[in-house]
mmCIF file of C-alpha atoms and ligand atoms in Angstrom:
data_model
loop_
_atom_site.group_PDB
_atom_site.id
_atom_site.type_symbol
_atom_site.label_atom_id
_atom_site.label_comp_id
_atom_site.label_asym_id
_atom_site.label_seq_id
_atom_site.Cartn_x
_atom_site.Cartn_y
_atom_site.Cartn_z
ATOM 1 C CA MET A 430 134.682 115.259 125.386
ATOM 2 C CA PRO A 431 136.300 111.779 125.249
ATOM 3 C CA SER A 432 138.775 111.155 122.423
ATOM 4 C CA GLU A 433 138.381 108.361 119.886
ATOM 5 C CA PHE A 434 140.964 106.355 121.850
ATOM 6 C CA ASP A 435 139.204 106.965 125.198
ATOM 7 C CA LEU A 436 135.999 105.590 123.648
ATOM 8 C CA ILE A 437 137.768 102.504 122.294
ATOM 9 C CA ASP A 438 139.510 101.837 125.621
ATOM 10 C CA ARG A 439 136.417 102.437 127.704
ATOM 11 C CA TYR A 440 133.841 100.582 125.650
ATOM 12 C CA PHE A 441 135.379 98.261 123.092
ATOM 13 C CA ALA A 442 138.713 96.964 124.351
ATOM 14 C CA ARG A 443 137.884 93.757 126.196
ATOM 15 C CA LYS A 444 139.817 90.548 126.743
ATOM 16 C CA THR A 445 140.428 88.527 123.573
ATOM 17 C CA PRO A 446 141.420 85.043 124.748
ATOM 18 C CA GLN A 447 141.047 83.594 121.237
ATOM 19 C CA ALA A 448 143.462 86.045 119.581
ATOM 20 C CA VAL A 449 147.252 86.251 119.651
ATOM 21 C CA LEU A 450 146.835 90.049 119.792
ATOM 22 C CA GLY A 451 143.599 92.019 120.179
ATOM 23 C CA PRO A 452 142.752 95.745 119.802
ATOM 24 C CA GLY A 453 145.477 98.379 120.238
ATOM 25 C CA ASP A 454 148.010 97.729 117.481
ATOM 26 C CA ASP A 455 147.905 98.321 113.727
ATOM 27 C CA CYS A 456 146.502 94.843 113.228
ATOM 28 C CA ALA A 457 145.128 92.074 115.379
ATOM 29 C CA LEU A 458 146.928 88.740 115.160
ATOM 30 C CA LEU A 459 145.125 85.422 114.833
ATOM 31 C CA ALA A 460 146.330 81.838 114.715
ATOM 32 C CA PRO A 461 143.693 79.772 112.876
ATOM 33 C CA SER A 462 143.321 76.187 114.101
ATOM 34 C CA PRO A 463 144.994 73.438 112.031
ATOM 35 C CA GLY A 464 142.686 71.682 109.583
ATOM 36 C CA MET A 465 140.200 74.538 109.574
ATOM 37 C CA GLU A 466 139.201 77.049 106.921
ATOM 38 C CA LEU A 467 138.420 80.639 107.848
ATOM 39 C CA ALA A 468 134.870 81.794 107.079
ATOM 40 C CA ILE A 469 134.779 85.589 106.762
ATOM 41 C CA THR A 470 131.785 87.876 106.295
ATOM 42 C CA THR A 471 130.908 91.544 106.609
ATOM 43 C CA ASP A 472 127.563 93.316 106.971
ATOM 44 C CA MET A 473 126.784 96.984 107.309
ATOM 45 C CA LEU A 474 123.845 98.460 109.200
ATOM 46 C CA VAL A 475 122.933 101.968 108.070
ATOM 47 C CA ALA A 476 120.600 104.216 110.103
ATOM 48 C CA GLY A 477 117.400 104.882 108.165
ATOM 49 C CA THR A 478 117.970 101.886 105.868
ATOM 50 C CA HIS A 479 118.458 98.930 108.225
ATOM 51 C CA PHE A 480 117.181 100.399 111.472
ATOM 52 C CA PHE A 481 115.395 103.452 112.843
ATOM 53 C CA ALA A 482 117.939 105.979 114.159
ATOM 54 C CA ASP A 483 116.170 105.950 117.557
ATOM 55 C CA THR A 484 116.400 102.131 117.918
ATOM 56 C CA ASP A 485 117.329 101.033 121.418
ATOM 57 C CA PRO A 486 121.178 101.017 121.396
ATOM 58 C CA PHE A 487 121.485 97.773 123.387
ATOM 59 C CA GLN A 488 119.363 95.905 120.830
ATOM 60 C CA LEU A 489 121.196 97.576 117.968
ATOM 61 C CA GLY A 490 124.522 96.451 119.446
ATOM 62 C CA TRP A 491 123.222 92.876 119.649
ATOM 63 C CA LYS A 492 121.830 92.948 116.123
ATOM 64 C CA THR A 493 124.971 94.481 114.567
ATOM 65 C CA LEU A 494 126.951 91.419 115.596
ATOM 66 C CA ALA A 495 124.096 88.893 115.365
ATOM 67 C CA VAL A 496 123.486 89.437 111.631
ATOM 68 C CA ASN A 497 127.140 88.668 110.940
ATOM 69 C CA VAL A 498 127.189 85.644 113.244
ATOM 70 C CA SER A 499 124.143 84.442 111.286
ATOM 71 C CA ASP A 500 126.203 84.361 108.074
ATOM 72 C CA LEU A 501 128.791 82.203 109.842
ATOM 73 C CA ALA A 502 125.996 79.926 111.106
ATOM 74 C CA ALA A 503 124.665 79.564 107.559
ATOM 75 C CA MET A 504 128.061 78.161 106.502
ATOM 76 C CA GLY A 505 128.215 75.811 109.494
ATOM 77 C CA ALA A 506 131.186 77.766 110.883
ATOM 78 C CA GLN A 507 132.073 78.271 114.545
ATOM 79 C CA PRO A 508 132.083 82.051 115.231
ATOM 80 C CA ARG A 509 135.400 83.210 116.744
ATOM 81 C CA TRP A 510 136.402 86.804 116.040
ATOM 82 C CA ALA A 511 134.927 90.124 114.895
ATOM 83 C CA LEU A 512 135.983 93.623 113.864
ATOM 84 C CA LEU A 513 133.705 96.627 114.374
ATOM 85 C CA ALA A 514 133.897 99.746 112.196
ATOM 86 C CA GLY A 515 131.527 102.436 113.414
ATOM 87 C CA SER A 516 130.705 105.915 112.241
ATOM 88 C CA LEU A 517 128.962 107.811 115.050
ATOM 89 C CA PRO A 518 127.377 111.280 114.898
ATOM 90 C CA ALA A 519 128.628 112.187 118.401
ATOM 91 C CA ALA A 520 130.535 110.765 121.361
ATOM 92 C CA ASP A 521 127.281 110.171 123.272
ATOM 93 C CA GLU A 522 128.673 107.986 126.030
ATOM 94 C CA SER A 523 125.384 106.646 127.390
ATOM 95 C CA TRP A 524 124.392 105.561 123.845
ATOM 96 C CA ILE A 525 127.828 104.029 123.187
ATOM 97 C CA ALA A 526 127.851 102.233 126.565
ATOM 98 C CA ALA A 527 124.436 100.647 125.880
ATOM 99 C CA PHE A 528 125.438 99.755 122.303
ATOM 100 C CA ALA A 529 128.641 98.112 123.575
ATOM 101 C CA GLU A 530 126.681 96.165 126.227
ATOM 102 C CA GLY A 531 124.374 94.798 123.519
ATOM 103 C CA PHE A 532 127.276 94.008 121.213
ATOM 104 C CA PHE A 533 129.222 92.179 123.945
ATOM 105 C CA SER A 534 126.161 90.298 125.186
ATOM 106 C CA CYS A 535 125.913 88.793 121.696
ATOM 107 C CA ALA A 536 129.710 88.322 121.582
ATOM 108 C CA SER A 537 129.775 86.384 124.841
ATOM 109 C CA ARG A 538 126.683 84.325 123.924
ATOM 110 C CA TYR A 539 128.444 83.084 120.764
ATOM 111 C CA ALA A 540 132.055 83.178 122.088
ATOM 112 C CA VAL A 541 133.253 85.912 119.712
ATOM 113 C CA ASP A 542 136.291 88.089 120.569
ATOM 114 C CA LEU A 543 136.209 91.707 119.320
ATOM 115 C CA ILE A 544 139.754 91.987 117.977
ATOM 116 C CA GLY A 545 139.736 95.466 116.411
ATOM 117 C CA GLY A 546 137.897 98.010 114.365
ATOM 118 C CA ASP A 547 137.684 101.643 113.440
ATOM 119 C CA THR A 548 135.846 104.506 115.140
ATOM 120 C CA THR A 549 135.029 107.705 113.255
ATOM 121 C CA ARG A 550 132.589 110.603 113.421
ATOM 122 C CA GLY A 551 129.867 110.722 110.764
ATOM 123 C CA PRO A 552 126.320 109.552 109.979
ATOM 124 C CA LEU A 553 125.339 106.550 112.136
ATOM 125 C CA ASN A 554 126.625 103.484 110.321
ATOM 126 C CA LEU A 555 127.893 100.227 111.816
ATOM 127 C CA CYS A 556 129.895 97.609 109.993
ATOM 128 C CA VAL A 557 131.064 94.318 111.469
ATOM 129 C CA THR A 558 133.427 91.814 109.921
ATOM 130 C CA ALA A 559 133.063 88.397 111.538
ATOM 131 C CA LEU A 560 135.416 85.444 111.245
ATOM 132 C CA GLY A 561 134.728 81.837 112.042
ATOM 133 C CA GLU A 562 136.245 78.431 111.494
ATOM 134 C CA VAL A 563 134.913 75.392 109.700
ATOM 135 C CA PRO A 564 136.684 72.077 109.011
ATOM 136 C CA SER A 565 138.318 72.172 105.574
ATOM 137 C CA GLY A 566 135.923 71.271 102.778
ATOM 138 C CA ARG A 567 132.899 70.997 105.089
ATOM 139 C CA ALA A 568 131.284 74.452 104.868
ATOM 140 C CA LEU A 569 127.562 74.550 103.992
ATOM 141 C CA ARG A 570 127.620 76.368 100.694
ATOM 142 C CA ARG A 571 124.861 77.670 98.436
ATOM 143 C CA ASP A 572 125.974 75.511 95.535
ATOM 144 C CA GLY A 573 125.540 72.064 97.104
ATOM 145 C CA ALA A 574 121.785 71.437 96.608
ATOM 146 C CA ARG A 575 120.713 68.559 94.342
ATOM 147 C CA SER A 576 117.491 67.758 92.543
ATOM 148 C CA GLY A 577 115.366 65.608 94.869
ATOM 149 C CA ASP A 578 116.626 67.286 98.071
ATOM 150 C CA ASP A 579 114.064 68.383 100.637
ATOM 151 C CA ILE A 580 113.949 72.095 101.451
ATOM 152 C CA TRP A 581 113.848 72.933 105.162
ATOM 153 C CA VAL A 582 113.490 76.145 107.142
ATOM 154 C CA SER A 583 113.993 76.728 110.861
ATOM 155 C CA GLY A 584 111.854 78.659 113.330
ATOM 156 C CA ARG A 585 109.032 81.007 112.323
ATOM 157 C CA PRO A 586 110.111 83.026 109.295
ATOM 158 C CA GLY A 587 108.074 86.204 108.851
ATOM 159 C CA LEU A 588 107.957 87.356 112.457
ATOM 160 C CA ALA A 589 110.555 90.106 111.977
ATOM 161 C CA ALA A 590 108.762 91.527 108.916
ATOM 162 C CA LEU A 591 105.456 91.445 110.821
ATOM 163 C CA GLY A 592 107.183 93.325 113.642
ATOM 164 C CA LEU A 593 108.382 95.932 111.143
ATOM 165 C CA ALA A 594 104.844 96.252 109.692
ATOM 166 C CA HIS A 595 103.561 96.780 113.230
ATOM 167 C CA LEU A 596 106.158 99.487 114.000
ATOM 168 C CA GLN A 597 105.323 101.196 110.704
ATOM 169 C CA GLY A 598 101.571 101.121 111.450
ATOM 170 C CA ARG A 599 100.790 98.830 108.480
ATOM 171 C CA THR A 600 99.179 96.352 110.862
ATOM 172 C CA VAL A 601 98.275 96.290 114.537
ATOM 173 C CA LEU A 602 99.414 93.230 116.477
ATOM 174 C CA SER A 603 98.103 92.319 119.931
ATOM 175 C CA GLY A 604 100.399 92.657 122.975
ATOM 176 C CA ASP A 605 102.148 89.263 123.127
ATOM 177 C CA LEU A 606 102.397 88.859 119.362
ATOM 178 C CA ALA A 607 103.684 92.424 118.980
ATOM 179 C CA ARG A 608 106.411 91.728 121.558
ATOM 180 C CA LEU A 609 107.375 88.479 119.835
ATOM 181 C CA CYS A 610 107.545 90.047 116.365
ATOM 182 C CA VAL A 611 109.292 93.278 117.368
ATOM 183 C CA GLY A 612 111.726 91.164 119.418
ATOM 184 C CA ALA A 613 112.455 89.015 116.336
ATOM 185 C CA LEU A 614 113.177 92.208 114.380
ATOM 186 C CA GLN A 615 115.314 93.971 116.970
ATOM 187 C CA LYS A 616 117.079 91.091 118.698
ATOM 188 C CA PRO A 617 117.376 88.260 116.161
ATOM 189 C CA VAL A 618 118.782 84.906 117.275
ATOM 190 C CA PRO A 619 121.411 83.586 114.858
ATOM 191 C CA ARG A 620 120.994 79.817 114.394
ATOM 192 C CA VAL A 621 124.568 78.934 115.312
ATOM 193 C CA GLU A 622 123.900 75.593 117.009
ATOM 194 C CA LEU A 623 121.729 74.496 114.081
ATOM 195 C CA GLY A 624 124.288 75.503 111.433
ATOM 196 C CA ILE A 625 127.190 73.831 113.220
ATOM 197 C CA THR A 626 125.239 70.627 113.897
ATOM 198 C CA LEU A 627 124.075 70.386 110.267
ATOM 199 C CA GLN A 628 127.714 70.735 109.242
ATOM 200 C CA GLN A 629 129.178 68.332 111.824
ATOM 201 C CA ARG A 630 126.638 65.565 111.189
ATOM 202 C CA GLN A 631 126.647 66.198 107.423
ATOM 203 C CA LEU A 632 122.872 66.573 107.367
ATOM 204 C CA ALA A 633 122.586 69.469 104.891
ATOM 205 C CA ARG A 634 123.896 69.810 101.346
ATOM 206 C CA SER A 635 123.374 73.570 101.088
ATOM 207 C CA ALA A 636 122.274 76.398 103.377
ATOM 208 C CA ILE A 637 121.626 80.138 103.532
ATOM 209 C CA ASP A 638 120.312 82.465 106.222
ATOM 210 C CA VAL A 639 117.089 84.364 105.568
ATOM 211 C CA SER A 640 118.072 88.015 105.521
ATOM 212 C CA ASP A 641 116.208 89.241 102.438
ATOM 213 C CA GLY A 642 113.168 86.919 102.376
ATOM 214 C CA LEU A 643 112.589 83.158 102.288
ATOM 215 C CA LEU A 644 111.817 82.840 98.558
ATOM 216 C CA ALA A 645 114.519 85.325 97.525
ATOM 217 C CA ASP A 646 117.193 83.649 99.643
ATOM 218 C CA LEU A 647 116.122 80.187 98.484
ATOM 219 C CA GLY A 648 116.533 81.677 94.999
ATOM 220 C CA HIS A 649 120.251 82.151 95.713
ATOM 221 C CA ILE A 650 120.647 78.428 96.486
ATOM 222 C CA VAL A 651 118.701 77.521 93.358
ATOM 223 C CA GLU A 652 120.832 79.782 91.201
ATOM 224 C CA ARG A 653 124.149 78.589 92.629
ATOM 225 C CA SER A 654 123.180 74.921 92.618
ATOM 226 C CA VAL A 655 121.535 74.992 89.157
ATOM 227 C CA VAL A 656 118.270 73.381 90.250
ATOM 228 C CA ASP A 657 114.655 74.592 90.519
ATOM 229 C CA ALA A 658 112.693 74.659 93.770
ATOM 230 C CA GLU A 659 109.076 73.947 94.665
ATOM 231 C CA VAL A 660 107.709 75.350 97.916
ATOM 232 C CA PHE A 661 104.372 73.909 99.044
ATOM 233 C CA VAL A 662 102.037 76.387 100.745
ATOM 234 C CA ALA A 663 100.377 73.519 102.652
ATOM 235 C CA GLN A 664 103.721 72.629 104.306
ATOM 236 C CA LEU A 665 104.550 76.140 105.547
ATOM 237 C CA PRO A 666 104.215 76.706 109.296
ATOM 238 C CA SER A 667 100.765 78.024 110.185
ATOM 239 C CA LEU A 668 100.550 81.789 110.387
ATOM 240 C CA SER A 669 100.063 83.754 113.563
ATOM 241 C CA LYS A 670 96.414 83.968 114.570
ATOM 242 C CA GLY A 671 94.804 87.382 114.640
ATOM 243 C CA THR A 672 96.866 88.874 111.827
ATOM 244 C CA ASP A 673 95.930 89.824 108.292
ATOM 245 C CA VAL A 674 96.476 86.510 106.450
ATOM 246 C CA SER A 675 97.785 87.957 103.204
ATOM 247 C CA LEU A 676 100.198 90.310 105.008
ATOM 248 C CA ALA A 677 101.385 87.464 107.233
ATOM 249 C CA ARG A 678 101.997 85.224 104.201
ATOM 250 C CA GLN A 679 103.881 87.989 102.435
ATOM 251 C CA CYS A 680 106.005 88.506 105.558
ATOM 252 C CA GLN A 681 106.629 84.758 105.763
ATOM 253 C CA LEU A 682 107.722 84.357 102.152
ATOM 254 C CA ALA A 683 109.250 87.729 101.302
ATOM 255 C CA GLY A 684 110.011 89.454 104.608
ATOM 256 C CA GLY A 685 113.643 89.981 105.520
ATOM 257 C CA ASP A 686 115.582 90.150 108.765
ATOM 258 C CA ASP A 687 114.589 86.785 110.244
ATOM 259 C CA TYR A 688 117.985 85.081 110.224
ATOM 260 C CA GLU A 689 116.409 81.643 110.181
ATOM 261 C CA LEU A 690 118.293 79.032 108.142
ATOM 262 C CA VAL A 691 116.985 77.590 104.882
ATOM 263 C CA PHE A 692 118.786 74.403 103.924
ATOM 264 C CA THR A 693 118.437 71.417 101.662
ATOM 265 C CA ALA A 694 118.979 67.807 102.673
ATOM 266 C CA ALA A 695 118.725 64.350 101.149
ATOM 267 C CA ILE A 696 115.363 62.696 101.865
ATOM 268 C CA ASP A 697 117.028 59.953 103.927
ATOM 269 C CA LYS A 698 117.904 62.621 106.531
ATOM 270 C CA ARG A 699 114.243 63.311 107.457
ATOM 271 C CA GLY A 700 114.310 61.202 110.603
ATOM 272 C CA GLU A 701 117.585 62.671 111.873
ATOM 273 C CA LEU A 702 116.358 66.209 111.185
ATOM 274 C CA ALA A 703 113.112 65.563 113.077
ATOM 275 C CA GLY A 704 115.265 64.374 115.997
ATOM 276 C CA LEU A 705 117.516 67.427 115.705
ATOM 277 C CA ALA A 706 114.503 69.776 115.959
ATOM 278 C CA ILE A 707 113.633 68.150 119.288
ATOM 279 C CA GLU A 708 117.242 68.155 120.472
ATOM 280 C CA LEU A 709 117.670 71.879 119.711
ATOM 281 C CA ASP A 710 114.096 72.771 120.737
ATOM 282 C CA LEU A 711 113.781 74.556 117.407
ATOM 283 C CA PRO A 712 111.071 73.737 114.854
ATOM 284 C CA LEU A 713 112.378 72.565 111.474
ATOM 285 C CA TRP A 714 109.819 72.659 108.667
ATOM 286 C CA ARG A 715 110.097 70.610 105.492
ATOM 287 C CA ILE A 716 108.578 73.082 103.048
ATOM 288 C CA GLY A 717 109.430 71.797 99.589
ATOM 289 C CA ARG A 718 111.838 70.044 97.300
ATOM 290 C CA MET A 719 114.486 70.733 94.710
ATOM 291 C CA THR A 720 113.739 69.641 91.149
ATOM 292 C CA GLU A 721 115.694 69.394 87.882
ATOM 293 C CA ALA A 722 116.552 72.860 86.508
ATOM 294 C CA LYS A 723 113.894 73.331 83.816
ATOM 295 C CA CYS A 724 113.402 77.043 84.288
ATOM 296 C CA ASN A 725 116.873 78.330 85.057
ATOM 297 C CA GLY A 726 116.838 78.536 88.814
ATOM 298 C CA GLU A 727 113.136 79.139 89.401
ATOM 299 C CA VAL A 728 111.458 78.997 92.811
ATOM 300 C CA ARG A 729 107.826 77.883 92.326
ATOM 301 C CA LEU A 730 105.192 78.327 95.010
ATOM 302 C CA ILE A 731 102.625 75.497 94.845
ATOM 303 C CA ASP A 732 99.087 75.738 96.284
ATOM 304 C CA GLU A 733 97.053 73.063 98.093
ATOM 305 C CA GLN A 734 95.765 71.739 94.728
ATOM 306 C CA GLY A 735 99.267 71.353 93.322
ATOM 307 C CA GLN A 736 98.967 74.439 91.099
ATOM 308 C CA PRO A 737 101.705 77.088 90.857
ATOM 309 C CA ILE A 738 100.832 80.433 92.463
ATOM 310 C CA SER A 739 102.321 83.610 91.134
ATOM 311 C CA VAL A 740 103.181 86.215 93.721
ATOM 312 C CA GLY A 741 103.692 89.882 92.997
ATOM 313 C CA TRP A 742 106.312 90.540 95.651
ATOM 314 C CA LYS A 743 109.983 89.774 95.951
ATOM 315 C CA GLY A 744 112.566 89.830 98.707
ATOM 316 C CA PHE A 745 114.379 92.957 99.729
ATOM 317 C CA ASP A 746 116.831 94.413 97.229
ATOM 318 C CA HIS A 747 118.496 97.730 98.025
ATOM 319 C CA PHE A 748 118.675 98.679 94.372
ATOM 320 C CA GLY A 749 115.537 96.848 93.196
ATOM 321 C CA GLN A 750 112.426 98.506 91.746
ATOM 322 C CA ASP A 751 110.000 96.347 93.654
ATOM 323 C CA GLN A 752 110.879 96.815 97.285
ATOM 324 C CA ASN A 753 108.379 95.597 99.827
ATOM 325 C CA GLN A 754 109.812 97.408 102.861
HETATM 326 P P1 ADP B 1746 145.012 102.642 112.772
HETATM 327 O O1 ADP B 1746 145.053 104.128 112.682
HETATM 328 O O2 ADP B 1746 146.342 101.979 112.871
HETATM 329 O O3 ADP B 1746 144.118 102.008 111.730
HETATM 330 P P2 ADP B 1746 143.128 103.120 114.837
HETATM 331 O O4 ADP B 1746 143.702 104.339 115.464
HETATM 332 O O5 ADP B 1746 142.002 103.291 113.889
HETATM 333 O O6 ADP B 1746 144.301 102.300 114.174
HETATM 334 O O7 ADP B 1746 142.657 102.133 115.993
HETATM 335 C C1 ADP B 1746 143.494 101.857 117.094
HETATM 336 C C2 ADP B 1746 143.233 100.452 117.582
HETATM 337 O O8 ADP B 1746 141.922 100.389 118.126
HETATM 338 C C3 ADP B 1746 143.314 99.403 116.482
HETATM 339 O O9 ADP B 1746 143.903 98.245 117.031
HETATM 340 C C4 ADP B 1746 141.880 99.161 116.134
HETATM 341 O O10 ADP B 1746 141.689 97.837 115.652
HETATM 342 C C5 ADP B 1746 141.180 99.369 117.467
HETATM 343 N N1 ADP B 1746 139.789 99.851 117.331
HETATM 344 C C6 ADP B 1746 139.356 100.994 116.751
HETATM 345 N N2 ADP B 1746 138.012 101.111 116.847
HETATM 346 C C7 ADP B 1746 137.587 99.991 117.477
HETATM 347 C C8 ADP B 1746 136.313 99.497 117.873
HETATM 348 N N3 ADP B 1746 135.170 100.176 117.643
HETATM 349 N N4 ADP B 1746 136.266 98.317 118.492
HETATM 350 C C9 ADP B 1746 137.391 97.614 118.744
HETATM 351 N N5 ADP B 1746 138.622 98.019 118.424
HETATM 352 C C10 ADP B 1746 138.725 99.188 117.802
HETATM 353 MG MG1 MG B 1747 147.870 101.811 111.888
#
């Protein structure tokens, strides 16, 4: 049976060119770049809550890091370092090897060095802390939106929640669509290039990544920025053909786990953002606008006739009464 230190050496101690000192000592040592602020985030993935315990370990390794990199992307930060704290039920080396491969494939894709962590025995639970850098004062925060801003979202929000519904037997998706949606759930793509470009070109005033649902996460911007939001159903990307329309819409507006970016921008940035979508080969949808705060941080969904629609579902909340997943 390998020891804790054998496992760390074999699977998690890799070169860390961006650190002064990587894994192996009591602490890692970092030298942040001059003129930059550190962006730091942590996210835990718990078996049975965030993923099925039998999830493919390679994809789980990718996702464990990717969800943290997504938070850095949402601030416009360049990902640089990560720590991995894992509680594992057993020293199952083939599982750990595949998990590490997935983790490091994400790490090398986004140039992240794994600089340390903690490895213990216990119920399967994975917690990453990710660190990035952003020029001082330039991070894309939740509190920067202004009344009159456009609201934008990247990609195809809702695919991951549709994939989850498919895996849970709540809907049946056809072959290609099932692969697309389950792929979005299990191997999400953090929008790093988008977040950094929005930051560098000063295109966005506020941003958040969609982890709990589009309307719920937009609600965090609205609350922090003290504005209201109107989302126009007619401007949402069209839903996947061949799926239950009301389920697909619920997934699109309230489904979690997509890791697309929602951001707000001044209306004079529309042309540049249309160009950026082409440059990044990533659709950017203008789905609404921010308005004066009349209703204390309300997100209103507006139908094709301009009337508000009330929806009975919310985003994911671990301690909420009204969970949709
Ligand atoms: P300490 O007891 O001083 O907290 P540990 O014995 O827990 O240190 O860990 C030894 C070294 O291995 C530390 O540098 C730690 O950061 C690193 N480490 C532990 N687990 C992991 C992991 N899963 N991935 C990367 N580094 C790890
Ligand atoms: Mg120590």
